mmCIF file of C-alpha atoms in Angstrom:
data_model
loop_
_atom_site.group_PDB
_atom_site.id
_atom_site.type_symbol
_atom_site.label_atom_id
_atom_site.label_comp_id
_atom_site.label_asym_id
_atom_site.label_seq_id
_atom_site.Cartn_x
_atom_site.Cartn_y
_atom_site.Cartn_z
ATOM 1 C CA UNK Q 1 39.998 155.762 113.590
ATOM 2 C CA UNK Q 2 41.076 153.177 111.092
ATOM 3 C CA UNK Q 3 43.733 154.254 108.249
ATOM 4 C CA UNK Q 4 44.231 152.464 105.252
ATOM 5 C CA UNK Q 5 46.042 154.728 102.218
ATOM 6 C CA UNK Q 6 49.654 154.357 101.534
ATOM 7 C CA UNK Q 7 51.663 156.285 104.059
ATOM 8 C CA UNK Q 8 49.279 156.674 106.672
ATOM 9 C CA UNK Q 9 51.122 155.858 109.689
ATOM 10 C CA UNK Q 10 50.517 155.382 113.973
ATOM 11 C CA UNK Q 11 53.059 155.965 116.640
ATOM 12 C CA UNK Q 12 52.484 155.267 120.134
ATOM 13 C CA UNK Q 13 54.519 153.066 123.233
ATOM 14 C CA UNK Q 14 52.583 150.059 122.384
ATOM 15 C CA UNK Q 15 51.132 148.515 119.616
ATOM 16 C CA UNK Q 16 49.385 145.589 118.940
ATOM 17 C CA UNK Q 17 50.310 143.883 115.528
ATOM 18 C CA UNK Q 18 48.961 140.819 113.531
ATOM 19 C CA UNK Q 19 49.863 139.826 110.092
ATOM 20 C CA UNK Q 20 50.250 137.099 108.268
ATOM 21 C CA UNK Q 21 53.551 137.091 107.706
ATOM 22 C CA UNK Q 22 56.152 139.240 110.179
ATOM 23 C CA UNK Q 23 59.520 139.038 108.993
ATOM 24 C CA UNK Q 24 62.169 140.848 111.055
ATOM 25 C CA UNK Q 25 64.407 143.344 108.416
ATOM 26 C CA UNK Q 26 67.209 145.017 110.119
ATOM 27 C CA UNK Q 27 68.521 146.844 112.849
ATOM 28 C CA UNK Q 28 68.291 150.753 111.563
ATOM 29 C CA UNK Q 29 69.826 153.677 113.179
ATOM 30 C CA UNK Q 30 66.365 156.039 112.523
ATOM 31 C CA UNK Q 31 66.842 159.990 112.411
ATOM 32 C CA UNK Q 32 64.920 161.746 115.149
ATOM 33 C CA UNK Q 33 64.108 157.668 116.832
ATOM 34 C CA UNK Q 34 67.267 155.912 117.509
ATOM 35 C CA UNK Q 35 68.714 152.778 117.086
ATOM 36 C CA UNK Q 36 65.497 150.916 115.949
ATOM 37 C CA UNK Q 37 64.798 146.894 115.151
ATOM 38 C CA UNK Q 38 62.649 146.852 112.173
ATOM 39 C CA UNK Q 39 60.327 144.339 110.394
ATOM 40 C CA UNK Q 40 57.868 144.033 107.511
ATOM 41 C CA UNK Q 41 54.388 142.775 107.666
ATOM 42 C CA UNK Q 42 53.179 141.578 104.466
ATOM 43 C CA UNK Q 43 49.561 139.752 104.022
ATOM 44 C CA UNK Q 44 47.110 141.386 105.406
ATOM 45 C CA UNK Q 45 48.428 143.339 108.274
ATOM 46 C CA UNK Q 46 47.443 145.372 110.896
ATOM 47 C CA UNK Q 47 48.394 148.117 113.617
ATOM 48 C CA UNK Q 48 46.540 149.072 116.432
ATOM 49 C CA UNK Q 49 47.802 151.826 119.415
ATOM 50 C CA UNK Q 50 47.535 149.898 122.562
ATOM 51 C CA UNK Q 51 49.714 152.907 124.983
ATOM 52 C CA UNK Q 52 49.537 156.521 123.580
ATOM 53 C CA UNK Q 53 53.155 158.329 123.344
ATOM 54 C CA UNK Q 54 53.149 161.051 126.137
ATOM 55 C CA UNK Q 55 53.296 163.464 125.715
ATOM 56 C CA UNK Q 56 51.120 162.817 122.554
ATOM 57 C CA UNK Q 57 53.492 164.307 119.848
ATOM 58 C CA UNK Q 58 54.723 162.984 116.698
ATOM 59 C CA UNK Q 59 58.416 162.139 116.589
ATOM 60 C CA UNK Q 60 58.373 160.687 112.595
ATOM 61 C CA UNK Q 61 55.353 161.686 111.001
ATOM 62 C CA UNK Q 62 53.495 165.212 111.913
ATOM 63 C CA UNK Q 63 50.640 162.977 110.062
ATOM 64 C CA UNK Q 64 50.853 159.978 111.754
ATOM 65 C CA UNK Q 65 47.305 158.933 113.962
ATOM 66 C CA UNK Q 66 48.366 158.978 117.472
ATOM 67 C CA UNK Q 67 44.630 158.361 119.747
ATOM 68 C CA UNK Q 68 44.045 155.405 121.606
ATOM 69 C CA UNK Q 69 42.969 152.397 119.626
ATOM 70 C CA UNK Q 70 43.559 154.128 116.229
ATOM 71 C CA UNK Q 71 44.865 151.745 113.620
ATOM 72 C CA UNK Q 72 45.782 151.783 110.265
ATOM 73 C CA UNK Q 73 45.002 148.112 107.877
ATOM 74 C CA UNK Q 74 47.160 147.333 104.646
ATOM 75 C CA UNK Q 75 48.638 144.873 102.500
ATOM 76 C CA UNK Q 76 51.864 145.522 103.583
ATOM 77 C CA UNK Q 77 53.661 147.359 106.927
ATOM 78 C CA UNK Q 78 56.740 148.889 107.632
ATOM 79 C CA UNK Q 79 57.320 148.971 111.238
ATOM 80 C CA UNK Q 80 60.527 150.235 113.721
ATOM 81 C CA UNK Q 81 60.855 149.534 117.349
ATOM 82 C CA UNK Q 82 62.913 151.654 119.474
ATOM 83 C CA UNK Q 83 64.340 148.479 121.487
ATOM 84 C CA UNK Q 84 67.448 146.572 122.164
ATOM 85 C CA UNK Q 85 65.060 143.340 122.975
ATOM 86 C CA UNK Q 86 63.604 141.563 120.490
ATOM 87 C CA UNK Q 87 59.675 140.784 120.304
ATOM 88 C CA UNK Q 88 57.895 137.744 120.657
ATOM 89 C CA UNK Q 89 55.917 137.038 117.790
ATOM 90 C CA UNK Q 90 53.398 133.964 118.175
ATOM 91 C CA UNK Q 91 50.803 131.989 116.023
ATOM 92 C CA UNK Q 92 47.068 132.811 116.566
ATOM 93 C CA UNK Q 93 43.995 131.489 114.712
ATOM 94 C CA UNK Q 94 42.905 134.821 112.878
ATOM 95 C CA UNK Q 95 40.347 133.467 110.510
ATOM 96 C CA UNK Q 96 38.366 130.328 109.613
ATOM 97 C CA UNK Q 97 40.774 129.352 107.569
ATOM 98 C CA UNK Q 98 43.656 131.472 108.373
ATOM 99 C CA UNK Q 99 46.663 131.142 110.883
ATOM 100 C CA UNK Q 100 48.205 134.824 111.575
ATOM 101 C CA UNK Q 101 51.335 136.050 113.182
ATOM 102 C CA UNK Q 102 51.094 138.667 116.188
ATOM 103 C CA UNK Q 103 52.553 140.527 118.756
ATOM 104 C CA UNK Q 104 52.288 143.687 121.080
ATOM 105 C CA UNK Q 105 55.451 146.065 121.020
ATOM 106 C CA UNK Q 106 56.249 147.450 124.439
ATOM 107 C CA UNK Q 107 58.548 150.347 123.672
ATOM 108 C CA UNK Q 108 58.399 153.627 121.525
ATOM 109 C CA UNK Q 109 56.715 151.912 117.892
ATOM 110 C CA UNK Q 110 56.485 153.322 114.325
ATOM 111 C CA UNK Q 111 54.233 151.946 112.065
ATOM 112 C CA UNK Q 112 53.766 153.066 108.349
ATOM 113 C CA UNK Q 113 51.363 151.437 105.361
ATOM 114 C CA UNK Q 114 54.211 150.509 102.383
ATOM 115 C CA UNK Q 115 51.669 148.571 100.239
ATOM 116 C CA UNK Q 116 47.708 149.392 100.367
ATOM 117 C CA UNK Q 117 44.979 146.904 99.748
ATOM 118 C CA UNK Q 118 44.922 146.601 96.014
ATOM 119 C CA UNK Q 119 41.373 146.864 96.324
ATOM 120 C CA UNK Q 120 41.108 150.570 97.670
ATOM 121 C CA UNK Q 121 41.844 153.354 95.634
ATOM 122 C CA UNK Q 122 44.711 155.340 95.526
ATOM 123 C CA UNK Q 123 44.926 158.891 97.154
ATOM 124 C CA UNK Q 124 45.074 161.616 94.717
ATOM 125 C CA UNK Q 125 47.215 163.397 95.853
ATOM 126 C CA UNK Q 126 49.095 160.191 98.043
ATOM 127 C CA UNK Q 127 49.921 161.260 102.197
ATOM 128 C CA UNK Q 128 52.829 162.283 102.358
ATOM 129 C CA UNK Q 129 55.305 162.006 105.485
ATOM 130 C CA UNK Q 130 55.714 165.509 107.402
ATOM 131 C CA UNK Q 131 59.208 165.419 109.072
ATOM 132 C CA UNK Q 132 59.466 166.826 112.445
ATOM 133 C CA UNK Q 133 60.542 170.063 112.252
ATOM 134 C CA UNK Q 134 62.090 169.862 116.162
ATOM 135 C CA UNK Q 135 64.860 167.268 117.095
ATOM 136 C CA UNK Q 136 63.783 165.039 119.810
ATOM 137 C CA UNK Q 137 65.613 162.213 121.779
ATOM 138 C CA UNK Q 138 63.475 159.324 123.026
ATOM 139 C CA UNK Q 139 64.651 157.780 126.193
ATOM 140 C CA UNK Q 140 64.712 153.759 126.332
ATOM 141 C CA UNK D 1 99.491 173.812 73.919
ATOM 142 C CA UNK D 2 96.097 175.457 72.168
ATOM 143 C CA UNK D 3 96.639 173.355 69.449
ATOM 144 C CA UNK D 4 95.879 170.573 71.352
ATOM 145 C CA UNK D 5 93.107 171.909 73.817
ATOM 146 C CA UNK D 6 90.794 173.428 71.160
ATOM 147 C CA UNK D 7 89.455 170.008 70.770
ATOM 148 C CA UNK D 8 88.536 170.333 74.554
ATOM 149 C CA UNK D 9 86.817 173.766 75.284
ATOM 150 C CA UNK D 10 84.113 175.869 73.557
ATOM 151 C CA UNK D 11 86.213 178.096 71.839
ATOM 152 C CA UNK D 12 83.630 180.951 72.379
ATOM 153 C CA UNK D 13 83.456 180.683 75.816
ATOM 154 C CA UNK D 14 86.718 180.269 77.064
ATOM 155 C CA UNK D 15 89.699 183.084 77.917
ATOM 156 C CA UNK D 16 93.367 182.461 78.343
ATOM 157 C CA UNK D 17 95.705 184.402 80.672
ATOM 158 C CA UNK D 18 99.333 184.333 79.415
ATOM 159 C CA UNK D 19 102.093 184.839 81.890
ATOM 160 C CA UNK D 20 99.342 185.178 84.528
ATOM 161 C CA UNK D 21 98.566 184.585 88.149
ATOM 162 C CA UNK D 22 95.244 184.815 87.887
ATOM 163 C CA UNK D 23 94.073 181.812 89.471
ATOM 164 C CA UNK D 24 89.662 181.781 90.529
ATOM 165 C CA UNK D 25 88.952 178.341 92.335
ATOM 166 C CA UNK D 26 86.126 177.285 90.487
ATOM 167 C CA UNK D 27 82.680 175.636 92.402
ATOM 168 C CA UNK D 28 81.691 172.097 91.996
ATOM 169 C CA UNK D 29 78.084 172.419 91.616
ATOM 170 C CA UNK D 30 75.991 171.336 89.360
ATOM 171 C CA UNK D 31 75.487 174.948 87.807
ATOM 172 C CA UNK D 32 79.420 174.859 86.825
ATOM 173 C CA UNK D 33 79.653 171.712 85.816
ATOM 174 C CA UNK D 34 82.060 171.661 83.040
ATOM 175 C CA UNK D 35 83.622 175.015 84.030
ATOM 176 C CA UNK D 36 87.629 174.530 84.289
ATOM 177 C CA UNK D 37 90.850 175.961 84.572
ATOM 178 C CA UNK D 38 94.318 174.199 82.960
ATOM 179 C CA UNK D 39 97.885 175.590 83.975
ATOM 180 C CA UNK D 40 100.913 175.047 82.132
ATOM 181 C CA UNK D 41 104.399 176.150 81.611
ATOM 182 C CA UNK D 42 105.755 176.522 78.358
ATOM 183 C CA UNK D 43 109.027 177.984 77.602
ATOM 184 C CA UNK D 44 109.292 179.171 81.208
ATOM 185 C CA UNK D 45 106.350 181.001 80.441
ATOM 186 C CA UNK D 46 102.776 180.013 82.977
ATOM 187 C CA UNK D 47 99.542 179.846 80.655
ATOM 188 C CA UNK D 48 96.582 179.446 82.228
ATOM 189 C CA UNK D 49 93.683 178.335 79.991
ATOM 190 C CA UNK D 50 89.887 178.680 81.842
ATOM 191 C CA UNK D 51 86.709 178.100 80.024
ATOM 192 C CA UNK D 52 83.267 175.928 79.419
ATOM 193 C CA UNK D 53 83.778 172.288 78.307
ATOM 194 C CA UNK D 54 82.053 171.914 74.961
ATOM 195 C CA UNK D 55 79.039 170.074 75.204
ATOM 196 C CA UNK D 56 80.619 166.685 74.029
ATOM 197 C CA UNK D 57 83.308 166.798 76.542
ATOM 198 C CA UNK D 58 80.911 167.574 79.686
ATOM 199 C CA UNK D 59 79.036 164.701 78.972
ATOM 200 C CA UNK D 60 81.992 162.633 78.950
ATOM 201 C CA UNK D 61 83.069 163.747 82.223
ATOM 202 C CA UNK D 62 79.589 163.820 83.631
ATOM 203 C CA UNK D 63 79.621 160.087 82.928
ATOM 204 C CA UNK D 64 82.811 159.550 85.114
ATOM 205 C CA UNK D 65 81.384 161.719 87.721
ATOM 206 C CA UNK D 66 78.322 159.828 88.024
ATOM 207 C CA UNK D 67 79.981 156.589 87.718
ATOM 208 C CA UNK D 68 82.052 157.645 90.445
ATOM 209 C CA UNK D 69 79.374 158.368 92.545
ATOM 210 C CA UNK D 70 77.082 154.965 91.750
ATOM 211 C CA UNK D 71 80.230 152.959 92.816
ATOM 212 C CA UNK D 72 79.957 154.938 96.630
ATOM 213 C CA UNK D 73 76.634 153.786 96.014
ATOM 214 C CA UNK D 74 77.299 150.084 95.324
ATOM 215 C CA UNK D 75 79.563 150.052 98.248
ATOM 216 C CA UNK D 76 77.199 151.195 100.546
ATOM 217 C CA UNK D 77 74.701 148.783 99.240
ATOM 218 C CA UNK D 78 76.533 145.651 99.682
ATOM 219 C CA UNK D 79 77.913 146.914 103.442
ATOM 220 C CA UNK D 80 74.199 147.701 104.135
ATOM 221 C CA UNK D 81 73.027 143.868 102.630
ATOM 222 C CA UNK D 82 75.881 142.588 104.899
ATOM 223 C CA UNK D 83 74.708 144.139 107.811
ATOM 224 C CA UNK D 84 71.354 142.932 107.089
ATOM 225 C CA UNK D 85 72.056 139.608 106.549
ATOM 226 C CA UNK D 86 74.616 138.987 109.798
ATOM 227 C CA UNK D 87 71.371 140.752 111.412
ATOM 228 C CA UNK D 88 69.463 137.997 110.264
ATOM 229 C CA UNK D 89 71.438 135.235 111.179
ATOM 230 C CA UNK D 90 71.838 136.491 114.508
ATOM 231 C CA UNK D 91 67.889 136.346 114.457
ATOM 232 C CA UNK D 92 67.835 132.667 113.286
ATOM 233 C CA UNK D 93 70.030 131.819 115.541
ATOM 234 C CA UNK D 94 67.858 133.170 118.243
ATOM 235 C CA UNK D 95 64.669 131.778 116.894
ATOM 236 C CA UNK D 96 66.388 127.949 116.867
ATOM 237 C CA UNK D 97 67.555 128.455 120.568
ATOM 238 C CA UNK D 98 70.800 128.485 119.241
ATOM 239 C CA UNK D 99 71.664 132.024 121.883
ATOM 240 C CA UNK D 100 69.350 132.846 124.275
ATOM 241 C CA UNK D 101 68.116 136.979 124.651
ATOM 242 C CA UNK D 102 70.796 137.982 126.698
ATOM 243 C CA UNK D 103 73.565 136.733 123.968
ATOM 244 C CA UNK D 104 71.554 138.148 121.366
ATOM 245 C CA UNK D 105 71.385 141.742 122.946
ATOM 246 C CA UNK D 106 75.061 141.562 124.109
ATOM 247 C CA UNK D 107 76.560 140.579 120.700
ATOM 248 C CA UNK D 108 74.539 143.601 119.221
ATOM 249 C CA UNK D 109 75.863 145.698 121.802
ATOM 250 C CA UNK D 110 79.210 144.812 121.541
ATOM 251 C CA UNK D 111 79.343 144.650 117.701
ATOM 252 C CA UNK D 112 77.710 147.356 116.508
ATOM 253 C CA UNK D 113 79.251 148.247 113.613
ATOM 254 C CA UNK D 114 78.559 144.875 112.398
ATOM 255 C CA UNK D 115 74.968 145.230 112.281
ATOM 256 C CA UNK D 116 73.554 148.388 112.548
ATOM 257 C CA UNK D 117 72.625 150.716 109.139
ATOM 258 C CA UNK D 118 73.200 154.344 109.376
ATOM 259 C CA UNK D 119 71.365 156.788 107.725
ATOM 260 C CA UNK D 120 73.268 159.310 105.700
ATOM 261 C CA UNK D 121 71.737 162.651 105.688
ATOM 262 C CA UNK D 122 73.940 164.099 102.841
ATOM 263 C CA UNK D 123 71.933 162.742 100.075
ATOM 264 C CA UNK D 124 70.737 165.003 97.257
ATOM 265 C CA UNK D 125 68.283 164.939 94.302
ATOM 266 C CA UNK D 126 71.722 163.874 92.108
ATOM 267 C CA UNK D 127 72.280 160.859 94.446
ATOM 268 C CA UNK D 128 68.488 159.998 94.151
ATOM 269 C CA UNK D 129 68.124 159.237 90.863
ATOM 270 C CA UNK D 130 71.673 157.746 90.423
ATOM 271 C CA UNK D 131 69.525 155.302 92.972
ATOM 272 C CA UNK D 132 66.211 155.650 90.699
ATOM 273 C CA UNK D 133 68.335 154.283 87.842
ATOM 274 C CA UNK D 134 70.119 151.513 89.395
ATOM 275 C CA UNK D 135 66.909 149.673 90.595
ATOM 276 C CA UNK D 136 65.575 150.231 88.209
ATOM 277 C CA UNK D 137 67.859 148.008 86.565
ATOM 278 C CA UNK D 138 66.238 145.250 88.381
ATOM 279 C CA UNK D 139 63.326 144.476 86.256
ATOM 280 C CA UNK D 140 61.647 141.784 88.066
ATOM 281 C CA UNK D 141 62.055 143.558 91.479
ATOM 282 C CA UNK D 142 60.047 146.764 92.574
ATOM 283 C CA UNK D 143 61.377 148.818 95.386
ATOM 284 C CA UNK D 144 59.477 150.235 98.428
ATOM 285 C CA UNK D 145 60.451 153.670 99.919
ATOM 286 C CA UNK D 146 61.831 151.427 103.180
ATOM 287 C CA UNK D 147 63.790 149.235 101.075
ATOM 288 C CA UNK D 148 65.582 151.603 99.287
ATOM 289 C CA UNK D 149 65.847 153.428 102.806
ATOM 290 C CA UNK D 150 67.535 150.417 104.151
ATOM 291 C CA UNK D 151 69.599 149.743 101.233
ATOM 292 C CA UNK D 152 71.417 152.889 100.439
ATOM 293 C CA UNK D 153 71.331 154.815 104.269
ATOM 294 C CA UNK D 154 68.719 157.573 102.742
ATOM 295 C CA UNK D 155 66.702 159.012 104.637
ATOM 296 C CA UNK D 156 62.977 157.673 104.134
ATOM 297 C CA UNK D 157 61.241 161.086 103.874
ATOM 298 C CA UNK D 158 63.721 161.754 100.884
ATOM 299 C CA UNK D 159 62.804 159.184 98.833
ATOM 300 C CA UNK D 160 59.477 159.994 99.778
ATOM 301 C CA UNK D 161 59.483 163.852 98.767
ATOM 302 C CA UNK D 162 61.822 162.918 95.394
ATOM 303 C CA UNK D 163 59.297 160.502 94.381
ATOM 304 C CA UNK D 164 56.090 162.843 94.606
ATOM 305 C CA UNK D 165 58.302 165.928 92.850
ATOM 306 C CA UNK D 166 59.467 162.971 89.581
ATOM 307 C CA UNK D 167 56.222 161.534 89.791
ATOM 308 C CA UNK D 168 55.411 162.414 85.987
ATOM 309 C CA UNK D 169 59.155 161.613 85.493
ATOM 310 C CA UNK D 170 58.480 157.993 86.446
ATOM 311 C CA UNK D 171 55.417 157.505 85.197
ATOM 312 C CA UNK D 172 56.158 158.051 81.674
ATOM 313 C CA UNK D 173 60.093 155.977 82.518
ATOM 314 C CA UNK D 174 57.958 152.853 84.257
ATOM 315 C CA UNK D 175 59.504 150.411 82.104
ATOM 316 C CA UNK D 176 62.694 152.311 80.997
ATOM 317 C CA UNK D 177 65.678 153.829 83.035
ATOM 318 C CA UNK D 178 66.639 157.087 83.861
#
């Protein structure tokens, strides 16, 4: 299922990404995650689960989309990685015309739209994020 | 001493206790703002004064009080840009070959502090749109949830849930501040 309205979000152990621009942001200590690495996907970016979290339960987002090969597609993405290594993010040819960044996360992986295509409409009213009610520790 | 305090209090709403040891500790909240109580001794005599600031006056000290509170703020924006930005050199360095992985993982092991970003959980809808109102400041810069997340330690679902309940708020203050 593909996702595309602001705040729609996937977690998962793996997670293929590609964007055209993958900037790494900051290393974040995130409530009910950890100590996560974070980065921001602008361009055109994507998500896609690769490795479904198991047991298959939301640890950020009661909303987030959590099947196999679910994805969500936006301008922008806001994405933390419950790891102490960093990823390796390489150069593909994505388009024609286009060059793209990518790479596939390997541990515990958050990702959240922060900017929609300007081209879809807005939500009325937006998703909103549902906060776990439980607190849960992740294990490296 | 009255003399001098009736520029102070709402006359109507305020009692004084001569030669008294009544003494109520008064709550902080927002609901009492502006509630107070002055001792003094005069003439070996204690006279305690307690009573609602008039209107004038708890605006005054609302403005300290919030100033007070935006400069917590600034602080733990620039410690949270610092953090970022050692973050990202430490990422540059990586990316030029400079360290290899295992440098790069034991340095953020071993310095911590340096780098990582907390998240304070103690944030309320006060502390929100003290934030609200200082980037909005920045008129050429617009603010995502995960910015403002990383910025000032809140907690991301916060910003989230104070945005959707001021949504009408912001709407009609898009180009002003708060």
């Amino acid at each position: 299922m593909k996702q595309v309205h602001y705040n729609s979000s996937i977690e998962c152990l793996s997670a293929d990404v590609i964007s055209r621009k993958i900037m790494p942001s900051s290393y974040m200590d995130v409530k009910l995650i950890g100590k996560c690495r974070t980065y921001k996907c602008s361009r055109n970016s994507e998500a896609k689960i690769l490795k479904e979290l198991a047991p298959k339960k939301a640890y950020c987002n009661l909303n987030s989309a959590l099947d196999l090969d679910d994805r969500i597609e936006a301008e922008d993405l806001f994405l933390a990685i419950n790891s102490s290594k960093s990823v390796k993010i390489s150069l593909v040819n994505h388009s024609g015309r286009h060059k793209a960044q990518t790479f596939i996360s390997e541990f515990y992986t958050f990702a959240k739209i922060s900017k929609q295509f300007p081209n879809i409409a807005e939500l009325r009213p937006q998703k909103t994020l549902l906060e776990p009610a439980e607190v849960k520790v992740i294990s490296k | 001493m009255n003399n001098k305090l009736q520029h102070f209090i709402d006359k109507e709403k305020a009692t004084v206790f001569s030669q008294s040891s009544i003494f109520r500790p008064l709550s902080s909240n927002s609901d009492t703002f502006g509630s107070f109580l002055i001792a003094t001794t005069e003439n070996n005599n204690i006279n305690c004064l307690q009573g609602i600031l008039t209107p004038r006056f708890r605006n005054w000290f609302s403005t300290f009080s919030s100033h007070e509170s935006k400069e917590e703020l600034y602080v733990t924006a620039l410690d949270n840009l610092l953090k970022k930005v050692d973050y990202l050199h430490l990422t540059m360095q990586l990316d030029q070959n400079l360290i290899d992985e295992d440098e790069f993982d034991r340095e953020l092991e071993e310095n911590e502090d340096k780098y990582l970003i907390k998240i304070n959980q103690d944030f309320n809808s006060i502390d929100l749109k003290l934030i609200m109102s200082i980037t909005n400041k920045l008129k050429n810069r617009k603010f995502s949830s995960d910015e403002i997340s990383e910025i000032f330690s809140v907690d991301i679902d916060k910003i989230e849930d104070f945005i959707d309940n001021h949504k009408t708020h912001f709407l009609e203050n898009e180009t002003g501040s708060l």
